[in-house]
mmCIF file of C-alpha atoms in Angstrom:
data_model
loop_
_atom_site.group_PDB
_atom_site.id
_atom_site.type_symbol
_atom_site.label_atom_id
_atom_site.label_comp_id
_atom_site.label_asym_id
_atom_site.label_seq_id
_atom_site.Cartn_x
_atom_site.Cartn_y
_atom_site.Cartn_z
ATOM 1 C CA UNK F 6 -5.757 -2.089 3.943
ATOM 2 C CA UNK F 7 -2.060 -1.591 2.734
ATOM 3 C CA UNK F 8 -0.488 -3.908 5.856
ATOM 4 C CA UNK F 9 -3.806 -6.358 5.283
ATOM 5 C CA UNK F 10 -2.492 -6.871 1.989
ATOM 6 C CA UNK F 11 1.172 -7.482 2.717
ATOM 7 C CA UNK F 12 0.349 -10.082 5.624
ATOM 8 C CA UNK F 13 -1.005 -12.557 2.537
ATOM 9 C CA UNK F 14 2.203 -14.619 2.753
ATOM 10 C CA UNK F 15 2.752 -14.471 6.336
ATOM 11 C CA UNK F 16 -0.650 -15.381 7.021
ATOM 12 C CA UNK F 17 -0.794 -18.114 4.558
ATOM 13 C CA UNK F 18 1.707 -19.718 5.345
ATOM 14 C CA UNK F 19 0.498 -20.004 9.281
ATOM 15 C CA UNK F 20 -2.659 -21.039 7.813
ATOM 16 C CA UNK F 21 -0.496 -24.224 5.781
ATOM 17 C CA UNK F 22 1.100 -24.699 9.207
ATOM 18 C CA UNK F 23 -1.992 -24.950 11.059
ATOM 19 C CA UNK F 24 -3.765 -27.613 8.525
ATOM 20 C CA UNK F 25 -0.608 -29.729 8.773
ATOM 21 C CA UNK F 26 -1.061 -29.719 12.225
ATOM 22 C CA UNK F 27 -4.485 -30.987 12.080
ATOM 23 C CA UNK F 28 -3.591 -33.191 9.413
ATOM 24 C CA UNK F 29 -0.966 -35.159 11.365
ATOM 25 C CA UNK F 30 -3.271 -34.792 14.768
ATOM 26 C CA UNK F 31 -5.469 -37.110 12.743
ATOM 27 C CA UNK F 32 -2.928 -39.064 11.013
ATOM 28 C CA UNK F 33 0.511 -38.649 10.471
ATOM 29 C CA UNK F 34 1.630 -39.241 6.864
ATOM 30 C CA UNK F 35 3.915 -37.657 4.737
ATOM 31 C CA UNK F 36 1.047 -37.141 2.163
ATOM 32 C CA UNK F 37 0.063 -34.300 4.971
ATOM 33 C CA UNK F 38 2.375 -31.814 3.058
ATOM 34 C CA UNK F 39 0.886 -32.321 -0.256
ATOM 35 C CA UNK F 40 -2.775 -32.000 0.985
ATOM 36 C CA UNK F 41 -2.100 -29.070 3.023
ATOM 37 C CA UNK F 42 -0.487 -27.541 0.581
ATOM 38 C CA UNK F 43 -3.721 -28.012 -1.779
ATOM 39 C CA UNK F 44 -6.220 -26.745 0.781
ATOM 40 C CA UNK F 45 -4.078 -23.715 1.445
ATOM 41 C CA UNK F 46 -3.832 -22.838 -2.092
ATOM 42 C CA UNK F 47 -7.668 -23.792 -2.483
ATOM 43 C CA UNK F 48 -8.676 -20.927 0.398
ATOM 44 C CA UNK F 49 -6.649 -18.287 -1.387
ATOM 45 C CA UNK F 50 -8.527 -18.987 -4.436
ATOM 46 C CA UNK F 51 -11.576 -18.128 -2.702
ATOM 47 C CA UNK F 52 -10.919 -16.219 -0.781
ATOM 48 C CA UNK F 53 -9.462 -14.097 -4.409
ATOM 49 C CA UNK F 54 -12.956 -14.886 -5.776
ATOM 50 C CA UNK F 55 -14.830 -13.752 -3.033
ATOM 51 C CA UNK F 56 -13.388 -10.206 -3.716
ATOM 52 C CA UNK F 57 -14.265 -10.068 -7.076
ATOM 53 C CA UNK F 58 -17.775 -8.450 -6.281
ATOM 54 C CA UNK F 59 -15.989 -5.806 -4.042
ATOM 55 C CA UNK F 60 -14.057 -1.964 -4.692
ATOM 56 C CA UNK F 61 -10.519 -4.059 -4.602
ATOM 57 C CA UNK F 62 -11.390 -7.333 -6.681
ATOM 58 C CA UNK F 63 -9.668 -10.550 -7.503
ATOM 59 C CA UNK F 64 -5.705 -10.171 -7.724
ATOM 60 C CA UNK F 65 -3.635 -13.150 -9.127
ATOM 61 C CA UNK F 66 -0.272 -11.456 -7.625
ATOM 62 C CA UNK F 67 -1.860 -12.220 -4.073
ATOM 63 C CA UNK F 68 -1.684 -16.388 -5.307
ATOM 64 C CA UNK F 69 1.506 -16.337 -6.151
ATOM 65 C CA UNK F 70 2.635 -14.488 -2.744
ATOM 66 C CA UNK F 71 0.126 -16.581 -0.909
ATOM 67 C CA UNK F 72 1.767 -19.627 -2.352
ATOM 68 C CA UNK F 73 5.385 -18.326 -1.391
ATOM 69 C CA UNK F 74 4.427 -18.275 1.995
ATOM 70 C CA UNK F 75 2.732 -21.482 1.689
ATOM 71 C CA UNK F 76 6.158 -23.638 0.200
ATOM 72 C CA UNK F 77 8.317 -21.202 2.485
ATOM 73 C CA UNK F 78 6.171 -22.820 5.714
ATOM 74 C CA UNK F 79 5.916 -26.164 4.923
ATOM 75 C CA UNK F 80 9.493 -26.318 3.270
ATOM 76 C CA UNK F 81 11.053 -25.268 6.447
ATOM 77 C CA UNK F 82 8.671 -27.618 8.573
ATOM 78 C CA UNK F 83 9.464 -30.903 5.909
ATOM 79 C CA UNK F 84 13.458 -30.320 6.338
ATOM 80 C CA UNK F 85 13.120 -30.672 9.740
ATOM 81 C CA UNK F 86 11.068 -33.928 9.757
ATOM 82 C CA UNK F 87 12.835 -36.751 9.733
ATOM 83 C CA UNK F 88 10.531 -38.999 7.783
ATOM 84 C CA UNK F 89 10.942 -36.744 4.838
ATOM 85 C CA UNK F 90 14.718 -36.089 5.275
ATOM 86 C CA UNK F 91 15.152 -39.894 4.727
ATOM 87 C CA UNK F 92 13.530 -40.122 1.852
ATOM 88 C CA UNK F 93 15.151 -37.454 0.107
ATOM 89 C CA UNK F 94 18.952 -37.334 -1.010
ATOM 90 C CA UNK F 95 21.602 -35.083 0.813
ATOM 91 C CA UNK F 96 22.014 -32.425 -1.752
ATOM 92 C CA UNK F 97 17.931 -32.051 -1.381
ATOM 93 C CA UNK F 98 18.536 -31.604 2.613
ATOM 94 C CA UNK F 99 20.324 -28.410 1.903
ATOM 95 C CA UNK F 100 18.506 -27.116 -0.766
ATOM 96 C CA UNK F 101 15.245 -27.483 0.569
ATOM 97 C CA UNK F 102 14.890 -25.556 4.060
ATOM 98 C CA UNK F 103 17.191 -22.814 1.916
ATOM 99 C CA UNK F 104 14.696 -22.490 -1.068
ATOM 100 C CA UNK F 105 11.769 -22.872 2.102
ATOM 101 C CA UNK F 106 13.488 -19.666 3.875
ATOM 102 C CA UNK F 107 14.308 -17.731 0.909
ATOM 103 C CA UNK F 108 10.633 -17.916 0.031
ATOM 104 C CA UNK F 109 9.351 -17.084 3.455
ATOM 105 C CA UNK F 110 11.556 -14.093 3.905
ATOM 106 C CA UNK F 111 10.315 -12.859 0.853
ATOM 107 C CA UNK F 112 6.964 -12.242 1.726
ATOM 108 C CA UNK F 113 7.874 -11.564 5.150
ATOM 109 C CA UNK F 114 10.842 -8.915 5.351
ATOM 110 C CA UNK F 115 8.082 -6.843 3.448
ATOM 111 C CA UNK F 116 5.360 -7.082 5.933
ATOM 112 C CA UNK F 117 7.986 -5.847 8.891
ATOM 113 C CA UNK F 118 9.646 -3.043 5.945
ATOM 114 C CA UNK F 119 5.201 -1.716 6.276
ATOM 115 C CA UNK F 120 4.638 -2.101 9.800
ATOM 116 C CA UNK F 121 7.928 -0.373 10.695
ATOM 117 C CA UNK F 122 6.723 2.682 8.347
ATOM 118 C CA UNK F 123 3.080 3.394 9.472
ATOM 119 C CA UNK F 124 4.826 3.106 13.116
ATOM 120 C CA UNK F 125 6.999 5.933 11.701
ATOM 121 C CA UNK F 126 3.729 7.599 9.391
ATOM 122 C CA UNK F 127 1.975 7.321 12.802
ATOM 123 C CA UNK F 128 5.043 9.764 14.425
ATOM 124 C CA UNK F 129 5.318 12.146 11.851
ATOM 125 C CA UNK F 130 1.453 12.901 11.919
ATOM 126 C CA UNK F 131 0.264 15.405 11.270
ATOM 127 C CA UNK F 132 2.667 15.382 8.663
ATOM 128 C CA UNK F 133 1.465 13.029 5.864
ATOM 129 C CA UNK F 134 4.747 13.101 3.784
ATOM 130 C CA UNK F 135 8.204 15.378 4.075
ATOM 131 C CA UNK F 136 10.158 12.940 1.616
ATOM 132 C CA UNK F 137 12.907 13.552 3.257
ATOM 133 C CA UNK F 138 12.827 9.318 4.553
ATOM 134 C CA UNK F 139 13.018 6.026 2.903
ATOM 135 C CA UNK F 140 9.812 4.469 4.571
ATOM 136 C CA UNK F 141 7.907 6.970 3.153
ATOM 137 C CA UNK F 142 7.551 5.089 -0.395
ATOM 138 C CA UNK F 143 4.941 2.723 1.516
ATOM 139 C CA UNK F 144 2.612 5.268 2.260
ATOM 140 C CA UNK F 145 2.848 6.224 -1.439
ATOM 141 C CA UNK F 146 0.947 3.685 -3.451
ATOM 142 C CA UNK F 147 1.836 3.122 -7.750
ATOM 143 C CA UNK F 148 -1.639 2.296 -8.254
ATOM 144 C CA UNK F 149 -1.268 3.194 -12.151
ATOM 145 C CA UNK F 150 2.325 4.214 -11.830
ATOM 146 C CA UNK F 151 5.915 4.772 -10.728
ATOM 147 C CA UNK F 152 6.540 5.631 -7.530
ATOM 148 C CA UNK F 153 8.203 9.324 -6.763
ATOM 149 C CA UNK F 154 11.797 9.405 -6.876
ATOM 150 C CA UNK F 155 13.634 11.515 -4.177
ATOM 151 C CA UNK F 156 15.576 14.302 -5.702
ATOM 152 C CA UNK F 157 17.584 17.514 -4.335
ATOM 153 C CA UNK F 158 15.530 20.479 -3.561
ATOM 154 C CA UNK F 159 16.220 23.880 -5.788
ATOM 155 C CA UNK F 160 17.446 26.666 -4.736
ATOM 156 C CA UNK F 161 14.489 28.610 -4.536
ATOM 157 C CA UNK F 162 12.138 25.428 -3.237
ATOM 158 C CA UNK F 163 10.699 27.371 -0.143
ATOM 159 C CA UNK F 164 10.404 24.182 2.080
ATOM 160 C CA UNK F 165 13.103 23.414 4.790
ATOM 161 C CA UNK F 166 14.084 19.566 4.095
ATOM 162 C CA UNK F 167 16.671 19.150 1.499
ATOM 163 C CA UNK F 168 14.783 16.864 -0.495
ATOM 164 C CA UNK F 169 11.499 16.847 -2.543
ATOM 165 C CA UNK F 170 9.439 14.247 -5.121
ATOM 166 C CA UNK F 171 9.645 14.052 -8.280
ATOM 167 C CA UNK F 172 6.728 12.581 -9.780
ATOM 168 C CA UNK F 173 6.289 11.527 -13.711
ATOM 169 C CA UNK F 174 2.442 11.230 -15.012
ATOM 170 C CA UNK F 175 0.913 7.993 -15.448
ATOM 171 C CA UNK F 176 -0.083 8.059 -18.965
ATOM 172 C CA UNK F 177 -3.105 5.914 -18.974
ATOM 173 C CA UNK F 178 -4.963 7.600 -15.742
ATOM 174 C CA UNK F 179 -2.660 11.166 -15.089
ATOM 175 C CA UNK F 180 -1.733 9.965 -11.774
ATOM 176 C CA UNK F 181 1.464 11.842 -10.222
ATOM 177 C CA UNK F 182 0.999 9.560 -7.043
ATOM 178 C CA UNK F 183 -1.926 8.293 -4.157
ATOM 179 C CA UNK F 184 -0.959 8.867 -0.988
ATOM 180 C CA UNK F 185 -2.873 6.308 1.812
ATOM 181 C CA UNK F 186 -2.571 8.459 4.955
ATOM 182 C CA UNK F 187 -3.722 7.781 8.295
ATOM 183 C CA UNK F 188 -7.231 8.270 8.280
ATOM 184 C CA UNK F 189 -8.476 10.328 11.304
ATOM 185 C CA UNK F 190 -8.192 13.790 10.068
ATOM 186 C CA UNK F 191 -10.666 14.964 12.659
ATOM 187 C CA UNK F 192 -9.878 18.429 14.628
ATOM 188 C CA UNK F 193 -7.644 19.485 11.553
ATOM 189 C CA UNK F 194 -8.499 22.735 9.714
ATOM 190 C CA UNK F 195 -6.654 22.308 5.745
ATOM 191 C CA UNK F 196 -4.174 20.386 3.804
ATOM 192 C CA UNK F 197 -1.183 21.840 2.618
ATOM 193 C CA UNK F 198 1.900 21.294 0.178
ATOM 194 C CA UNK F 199 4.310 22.474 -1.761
ATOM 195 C CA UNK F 200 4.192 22.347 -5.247
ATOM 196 C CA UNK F 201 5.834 23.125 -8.788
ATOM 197 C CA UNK F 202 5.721 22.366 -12.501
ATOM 198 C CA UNK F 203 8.732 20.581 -13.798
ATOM 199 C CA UNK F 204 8.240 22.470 -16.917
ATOM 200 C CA UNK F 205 5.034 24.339 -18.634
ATOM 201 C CA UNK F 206 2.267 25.364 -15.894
ATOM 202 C CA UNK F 207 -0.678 22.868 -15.973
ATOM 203 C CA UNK F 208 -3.867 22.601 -14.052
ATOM 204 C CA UNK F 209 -3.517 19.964 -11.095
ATOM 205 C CA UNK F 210 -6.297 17.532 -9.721
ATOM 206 C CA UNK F 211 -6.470 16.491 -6.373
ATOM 207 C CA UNK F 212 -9.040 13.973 -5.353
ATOM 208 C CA UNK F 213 -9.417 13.104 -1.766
ATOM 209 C CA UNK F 214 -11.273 9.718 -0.895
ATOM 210 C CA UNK F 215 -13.473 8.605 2.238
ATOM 211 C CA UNK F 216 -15.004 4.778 3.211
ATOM 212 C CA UNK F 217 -18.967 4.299 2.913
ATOM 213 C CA UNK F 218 -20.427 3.937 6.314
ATOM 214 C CA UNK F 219 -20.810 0.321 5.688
ATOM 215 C CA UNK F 220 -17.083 0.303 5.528
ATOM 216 C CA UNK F 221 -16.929 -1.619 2.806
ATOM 217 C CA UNK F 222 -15.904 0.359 -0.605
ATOM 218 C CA UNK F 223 -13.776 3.316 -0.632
ATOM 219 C CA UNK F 224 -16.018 6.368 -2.462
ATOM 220 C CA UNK F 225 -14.221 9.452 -4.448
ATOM 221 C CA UNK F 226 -15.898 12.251 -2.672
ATOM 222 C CA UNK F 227 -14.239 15.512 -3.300
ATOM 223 C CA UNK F 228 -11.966 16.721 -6.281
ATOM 224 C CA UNK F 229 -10.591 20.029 -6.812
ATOM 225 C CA UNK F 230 -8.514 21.662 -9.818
ATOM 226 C CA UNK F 231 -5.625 24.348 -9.374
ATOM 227 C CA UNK F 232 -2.567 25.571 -11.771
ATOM 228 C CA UNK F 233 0.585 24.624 -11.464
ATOM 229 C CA UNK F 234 3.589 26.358 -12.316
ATOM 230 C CA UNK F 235 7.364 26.341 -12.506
ATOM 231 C CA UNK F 236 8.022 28.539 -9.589
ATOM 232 C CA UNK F 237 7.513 26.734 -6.715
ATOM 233 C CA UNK F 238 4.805 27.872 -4.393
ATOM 234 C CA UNK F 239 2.291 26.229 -1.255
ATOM 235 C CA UNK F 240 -1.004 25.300 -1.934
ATOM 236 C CA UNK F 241 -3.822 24.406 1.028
ATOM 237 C CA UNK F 242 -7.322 23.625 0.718
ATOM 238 C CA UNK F 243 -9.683 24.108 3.552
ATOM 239 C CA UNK F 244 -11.518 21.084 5.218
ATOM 240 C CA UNK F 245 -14.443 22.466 5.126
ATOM 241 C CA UNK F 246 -14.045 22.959 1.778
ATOM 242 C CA UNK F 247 -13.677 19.270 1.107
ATOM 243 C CA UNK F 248 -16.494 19.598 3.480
ATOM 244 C CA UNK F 249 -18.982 21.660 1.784
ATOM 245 C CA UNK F 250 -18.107 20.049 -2.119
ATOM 246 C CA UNK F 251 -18.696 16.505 -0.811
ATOM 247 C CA UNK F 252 -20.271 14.179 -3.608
ATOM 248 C CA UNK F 253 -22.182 12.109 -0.634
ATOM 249 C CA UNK F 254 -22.593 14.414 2.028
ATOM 250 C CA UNK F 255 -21.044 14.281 4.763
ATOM 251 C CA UNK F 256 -16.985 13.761 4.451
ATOM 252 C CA UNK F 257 -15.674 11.036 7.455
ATOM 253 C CA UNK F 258 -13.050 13.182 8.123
ATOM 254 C CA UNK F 259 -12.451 10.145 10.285
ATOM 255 C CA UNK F 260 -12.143 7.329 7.970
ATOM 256 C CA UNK F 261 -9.986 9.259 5.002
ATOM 257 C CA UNK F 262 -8.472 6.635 2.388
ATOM 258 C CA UNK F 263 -6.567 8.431 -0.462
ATOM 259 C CA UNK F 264 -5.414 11.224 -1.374
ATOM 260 C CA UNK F 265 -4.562 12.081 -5.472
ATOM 261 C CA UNK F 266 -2.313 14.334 -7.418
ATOM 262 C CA UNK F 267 -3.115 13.735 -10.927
ATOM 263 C CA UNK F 268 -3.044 16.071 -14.097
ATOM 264 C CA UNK F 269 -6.407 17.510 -15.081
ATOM 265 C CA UNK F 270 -6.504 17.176 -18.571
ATOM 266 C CA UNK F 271 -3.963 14.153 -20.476
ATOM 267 C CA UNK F 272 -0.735 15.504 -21.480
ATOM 268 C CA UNK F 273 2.476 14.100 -22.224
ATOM 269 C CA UNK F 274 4.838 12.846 -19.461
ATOM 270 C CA UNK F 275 4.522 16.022 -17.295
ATOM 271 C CA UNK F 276 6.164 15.870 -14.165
ATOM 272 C CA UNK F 277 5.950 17.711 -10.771
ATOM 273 C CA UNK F 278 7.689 18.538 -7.682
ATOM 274 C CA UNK F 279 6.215 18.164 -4.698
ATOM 275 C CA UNK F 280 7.064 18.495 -0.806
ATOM 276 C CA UNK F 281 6.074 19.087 2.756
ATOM 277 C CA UNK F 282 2.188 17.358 2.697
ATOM 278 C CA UNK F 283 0.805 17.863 5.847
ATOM 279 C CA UNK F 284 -2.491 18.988 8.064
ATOM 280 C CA UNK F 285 -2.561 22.058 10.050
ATOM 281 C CA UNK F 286 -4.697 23.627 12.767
#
């Protein structure tokens, strides 16, 4: 859903492109630009309301990006036609296709930064995260929060990578950080991690997520409790664990969606370390 999301401008603006080129086909007119602009901009805002029924809903940040790619397209394509280049002044000529590229890179660069790390996600599987690498941050989603920062392991941190998270609680929902992992977790036996208290021992919540058959809502299906303390320490829990407490019966180990570290009861800006999240046999 994650690289879905972060083709909006991309896709938007080949969708601008592609009704200026009918446009034109019919009749060429400089007009073209403004109405395709319009009807671009008018099937992101359905398509925005069409989602309002659904898990994800309507989100106004996806208008704005859509409409990036949108001015980014059909800046670049209107510098380079020569009707509209001599109708506008020279200072306009230069500003134009380099406001129309800055846009389009924009949304793009991101797109390639999220395809280039679920190629790597995809590589280190079964591994979900090591945070030992950059590109891991897009398999980490802020839903409610800040993302993880990166810090240097402790001395006594039992896992082998010199690096490990640290994540601060989200004070409105307790959320450490949701972790979107590749989904087939089929022929695996548990999930394991390492895991520490950045202070005072607190009890942890993990809540693992699967899709509904009809593939269309994610559904919270298993959640599971366990203290955390300051000496640092590795946790696992057993698929068929996650198995056997399944809200809906049975877990697609196939189709998993999320997987969340929050606190289990509010607190105050508690923070944990975290490392080495990964499936085993």
């Amino acid at each position: 859903m994650e690289i879905l999301h972060s083709l909006h401008g991309p896709g938007f603006a080949l969708v601008a492109l592609l009704i200026l080129w009918y446009l034109n086909h019919q009749c060429r007119s400089n007009i073209n630009y403004v109405l395709a602009a319009a009807l671009a901009i008018g099937i992101g805002v359905v398509s925005e309301i069409a989602q309002i029924p659904g898990d994800r809903g309507a989100q106004i940040q996806d208008l704005f990006v859509d409409a990036q790619g949108i001015f980014g397209a059909l800046g670049i394509s209107a510098s380079l036609d020569r009707n509209i280049r001599s109708m506008i002044p020279t200072w306009a000529r230069l500003v134009l296709p380099a406001l129309a590229v800055a846009a389009l890179a924009s949304v793009c660069v991101p797109s390639l930064g999220l395809a280039h790390a679920l190629i790597q996600q995809k590589n280190a599987f079964p591994t979900l995260l090591s945070f030992e690498s950059s590109w891991e941050t897009a398999a980490v989603g802020p839903i409610h929060g800040q993302q993880p920062t990166l810090v240097a392991a402790p001395v006594d941190w039992p896992g082998d990578g010199p690096t490990v998270a640290r994540a601060v609680e989200d004070g409105q929902w307790r959320t450490f950080l949701v972790l979107h992992p590749l989904p087939d977790w089929t022929g695996y036996e548990k999930l394991r991690f390492l895991a520490a208290s950045a202070g005072e021992a607190f009890s942890m919540r993990i809540c693992i997520r699967d899709w509904e058959p009809n593939m269309r809502n994610s559904r919270l299906q298993y959640c599971k409790s366990m203290q955390v303390g300051p000496l640092p320490r590795e946790y696992s829990i057993p698929l068929s664990q996650i198995q056997a407490g399944a809200k809906v019966p049975p877990f697609d180990f196939s189709r998993v969606q999320a997987v969340a570290f929050s606190a289990a009861k509010p607190g105050s800006n508690r923070e944990i370390l975290i490392d080495d999240i990964r499936l085993e046999k």
